[in-house]
PDB file of C-alpha atoms in Angstrom:
ATOM      1  CA  MET A   1     117.157  83.740 109.373  1.00  0.00           C
ATOM      2  CA  THR A   2     119.770  81.082 108.746  1.00  0.00           C
ATOM      3  CA  HIS A   3     121.699  80.776 105.490  1.00  0.00           C
ATOM      4  CA  LYS A   4     119.726  77.615 104.659  1.00  0.00           C
ATOM      5  CA  GLU A   5     116.385  79.433 105.184  1.00  0.00           C
ATOM      6  CA  ALA A   6     117.571  82.363 103.082  1.00  0.00           C
ATOM      7  CA  ALA A   7     118.576  80.024 100.260  1.00  0.00           C
ATOM      8  CA  ALA A   8     115.075  78.536 100.169  1.00  0.00           C
ATOM      9  CA  THR A   9     113.326  81.915 100.078  1.00  0.00           C
ATOM     10  CA  ASP A  10     112.261  83.479  96.764  1.00  0.00           C
ATOM     11  CA  GLY A  11     112.278  87.241  96.455  1.00  0.00           C
ATOM     12  CA  PHE A  12     111.674  89.556  93.541  1.00  0.00           C
ATOM     13  CA  LEU A  13     112.540  93.188  92.957  1.00  0.00           C
ATOM     14  CA  VAL A  14     110.206  94.968  90.591  1.00  0.00           C
ATOM     15  CA  SER A  15     110.785  98.483  89.370  1.00  0.00           C
ATOM     16  CA  VAL A  16     107.767 100.091  87.710  1.00  0.00           C
ATOM     17  CA  THR A  17     108.388 103.205  85.649  1.00  0.00           C
ATOM     18  CA  ASP A  18     106.610 105.160  82.967  1.00  0.00           C
ATOM     19  CA  ALA A  19     108.238 103.769  79.818  1.00  0.00           C
ATOM     20  CA  SER A  20     107.194 106.774  77.743  1.00  0.00           C
ATOM     21  CA  SER A  21     109.193 109.259  79.816  1.00  0.00           C
ATOM     22  CA  VAL A  22     112.297 107.447  81.069  1.00  0.00           C
ATOM     23  CA  THR A  23     114.437 104.707  79.591  1.00  0.00           C
ATOM     24  CA  SER A  24     116.057 102.769  82.430  1.00  0.00           C
ATOM     25  CA  ARG A  25     117.737  99.439  82.839  1.00  0.00           C
ATOM     26  CA  LEU A  26     117.500  97.043  85.759  1.00  0.00           C
ATOM     27  CA  GLU A  27     121.259  97.405  86.263  1.00  0.00           C
ATOM     28  CA  ASP A  28     120.766 101.140  86.934  1.00  0.00           C
ATOM     29  CA  ILE A  29     118.932 100.429  90.196  1.00  0.00           C
ATOM     30  CA  PRO A  30     121.495 100.845  93.016  1.00  0.00           C
ATOM     31  CA  VAL A  31     120.597  97.696  94.988  1.00  0.00           C
ATOM     32  CA  VAL A  32     120.702  95.569  91.802  1.00  0.00           C
ATOM     33  CA  HIS A  33     124.073  97.056  90.865  1.00  0.00           C
ATOM     34  CA  GLU A  34     125.428  96.363  94.362  1.00  0.00           C
ATOM     35  CA  PHE A  35     124.159  92.742  94.555  1.00  0.00           C
ATOM     36  CA  PRO A  36     123.878  91.456  90.945  1.00  0.00           C
ATOM     37  CA  ASP A  37     124.222  87.771  91.881  1.00  0.00           C
ATOM     38  CA  VAL A  38     120.990  87.913  93.930  1.00  0.00           C
ATOM     39  CA  PHE A  39     118.708  88.964  91.061  1.00  0.00           C
ATOM     40  CA  SER A  40     117.521  86.605  88.351  1.00  0.00           C
ATOM     41  CA  GLU A  41     117.751  87.587  84.686  1.00  0.00           C
ATOM     42  CA  ASP A  42     114.308  86.232  83.820  1.00  0.00           C
ATOM     43  CA  PHE A  43     111.151  87.143  85.688  1.00  0.00           C
ATOM     44  CA  PRO A  44     108.968  84.181  86.701  1.00  0.00           C
ATOM     45  CA  SER A  45     105.203  84.281  86.445  1.00  0.00           C
ATOM     46  CA  LEU A  46     103.285  85.593  89.415  1.00  0.00           C
ATOM     47  CA  PRO A  47     101.873  84.272  91.570  1.00  0.00           C
ATOM     48  CA  PRO A  48     104.448  81.487  91.732  1.00  0.00           C
ATOM     49  CA  ASP A  49     103.292  77.922  91.134  1.00  0.00           C
ATOM     50  CA  ARG A  50     102.545  76.204  94.406  1.00  0.00           C
ATOM     51  CA  GLU A  51     102.582  72.506  95.220  1.00  0.00           C
ATOM     52  CA  VAL A  52      99.405  72.823  97.300  1.00  0.00           C
ATOM     53  CA  GLU A  53      96.116  74.514  96.397  1.00  0.00           C
ATOM     54  CA  PHE A  54      94.650  76.175  99.473  1.00  0.00           C
ATOM     55  CA  ALA A  55      91.003  76.263 100.524  1.00  0.00           C
ATOM     56  CA  ILE A  56      89.088  77.777 103.417  1.00  0.00           C
ATOM     57  CA  ASP A  57      86.663  75.481 105.211  1.00  0.00           C
ATOM     58  CA  LEU A  58      83.570  77.378 106.331  1.00  0.00           C
ATOM     59  CA  VAL A  59      81.859  76.986 109.665  1.00  0.00           C
ATOM     60  CA  PRO A  60      78.709  74.889 109.087  1.00  0.00           C
ATOM     61  CA  GLY A  61      75.631  77.040 108.510  1.00  0.00           C
ATOM     62  CA  THR A  62      77.537  80.074 107.250  1.00  0.00           C
ATOM     63  CA  GLY A  63      77.590  81.348 103.707  1.00  0.00           C
ATOM     64  CA  PRO A  64      79.880  83.372 101.501  1.00  0.00           C
ATOM     65  CA  VAL A  65      80.067  87.143 101.829  1.00  0.00           C
ATOM     66  CA  SER A  66      79.345  89.099  98.685  1.00  0.00           C
ATOM     67  CA  LYS A  67      78.555  92.796  98.299  1.00  0.00           C
ATOM     68  CA  ALA A  68      76.925  94.527  95.362  1.00  0.00           C
ATOM     69  CA  PRO A  69      79.295  96.368  93.011  1.00  0.00           C
ATOM     70  CA  TYR A  70      79.636 100.129  93.350  1.00  0.00           C
ATOM     71  CA  CYS A  71      78.242 102.342  90.590  1.00  0.00           C
ATOM     72  CA  MET A  72      80.901 103.401  88.081  1.00  0.00           C
ATOM     73  CA  ALA A  73      81.039 106.016  85.376  1.00  0.00           C
ATOM     74  CA  PRO A  74      81.567 104.734  81.815  1.00  0.00           C
ATOM     75  CA  ALA A  75      85.193 105.936  81.896  1.00  0.00           C
ATOM     76  CA  GLU A  76      85.790 103.953  85.096  1.00  0.00           C
ATOM     77  CA  LEU A  77      84.232 100.817  83.584  1.00  0.00           C
ATOM     78  CA  LYS A  78      86.543 101.172  80.590  1.00  0.00           C
ATOM     79  CA  GLU A  79      89.572 101.586  82.888  1.00  0.00           C
ATOM     80  CA  LEU A  80      88.444  98.554  84.935  1.00  0.00           C
ATOM     81  CA  LYS A  81      88.331  96.427  81.785  1.00  0.00           C
ATOM     82  CA  VAL A  82      91.804  97.605  80.726  1.00  0.00           C
ATOM     83  CA  GLN A  83      93.355  96.957  84.147  1.00  0.00           C
ATOM     84  CA  LEU A  84      91.696  93.541  84.558  1.00  0.00           C
ATOM     85  CA  GLU A  85      92.838  92.423  81.088  1.00  0.00           C
ATOM     86  CA  GLU A  86      96.388  93.535  81.896  1.00  0.00           C
ATOM     87  CA  LEU A  87      96.372  91.680  85.236  1.00  0.00           C
ATOM     88  CA  LEU A  88      94.988  88.547  83.531  1.00  0.00           C
ATOM     89  CA  GLU A  89      97.649  88.665  80.796  1.00  0.00           C
ATOM     90  CA  LYS A  90     100.425  88.987  83.388  1.00  0.00           C
ATOM     91  CA  GLY A  91      99.028  86.082  85.400  1.00  0.00           C
ATOM     92  CA  PHE A  92      98.467  88.150  88.567  1.00  0.00           C
ATOM     93  CA  ILE A  93      94.771  87.215  88.615  1.00  0.00           C
ATOM     94  CA  ARG A  94      92.670  84.442  87.126  1.00  0.00           C
ATOM     95  CA  PRO A  95      88.989  84.115  86.190  1.00  0.00           C
ATOM     96  CA  SER A  96      86.741  83.045  89.038  1.00  0.00           C
ATOM     97  CA  VAL A  97      83.140  81.996  89.551  1.00  0.00           C
ATOM     98  CA  SER A  98      83.436  82.144  93.330  1.00  0.00           C
ATOM     99  CA  PRO A  99      80.339  83.128  95.294  1.00  0.00           C
ATOM    100  CA  TRP A 100      82.622  85.358  97.397  1.00  0.00           C
ATOM    101  CA  GLY A 101      82.964  88.891  96.136  1.00  0.00           C
ATOM    102  CA  ALA A 102      83.996  92.420  97.045  1.00  0.00           C
ATOM    103  CA  PRO A 103      83.279  95.682  95.225  1.00  0.00           C
ATOM    104  CA  VAL A 104      86.035  97.600  93.474  1.00  0.00           C
ATOM    105  CA  LEU A 105      86.592 101.318  93.130  1.00  0.00           C
ATOM    106  CA  PHE A 106      89.203 103.653  91.706  1.00  0.00           C
ATOM    107  CA  VAL A 107      91.298 106.253  93.494  1.00  0.00           C
ATOM    108  CA  LYS A 108      92.978 108.934  91.404  1.00  0.00           C
ATOM    109  CA  LYS A 109      96.767 109.030  91.798  1.00  0.00           C
ATOM    110  CA  LYS A 110      98.833 112.239  91.819  1.00  0.00           C
ATOM    111  CA  ASP A 111      99.801 111.704  88.177  1.00  0.00           C
ATOM    112  CA  GLY A 112      96.121 111.470  87.159  1.00  0.00           C
ATOM    113  CA  SER A 113      96.082 107.719  86.548  1.00  0.00           C
ATOM    114  CA  MET A 114      93.671 105.469  88.411  1.00  0.00           C
ATOM    115  CA  ARG A 115      94.542 102.977  91.161  1.00  0.00           C
ATOM    116  CA  LEU A 116      92.288  99.917  91.384  1.00  0.00           C
ATOM    117  CA  CYS A 117      91.187  99.273  94.992  1.00  0.00           C
ATOM    118  CA  ILE A 118      89.126  96.430  96.433  1.00  0.00           C
ATOM    119  CA  ASP A 119      86.826  97.108  99.392  1.00  0.00           C
ATOM    120  CA  TYR A 120      87.135  94.043 101.628  1.00  0.00           C
ATOM    121  CA  ARG A 121      85.240  95.628 104.553  1.00  0.00           C
TER     122      ARG A 121
END
């Protein structure tokens, strides 16, 4: 990668920690401390704004793929609502009425929290 290409590339370092157990600062991360001029002070919204909206042209005669949702326990439905609201607020996802769809499920992490997974098979 040339210097010019590197200058045009955006990159973000995100450190996710449990705020209730540890108080840490971005400056405490070794790579941030070593290269402070590379990291921006303010965090832009994700996904970044793009100049072009992309679309996928389908082969004539084909239709969208959509699978039925998996059954979920009431606790999982509640967790799904919480995680989707959080992702919407942060701008990582947006509402959609697309005919394309994939079921979601949860996988329990080592700490007992739930990881949202999407089954694109």
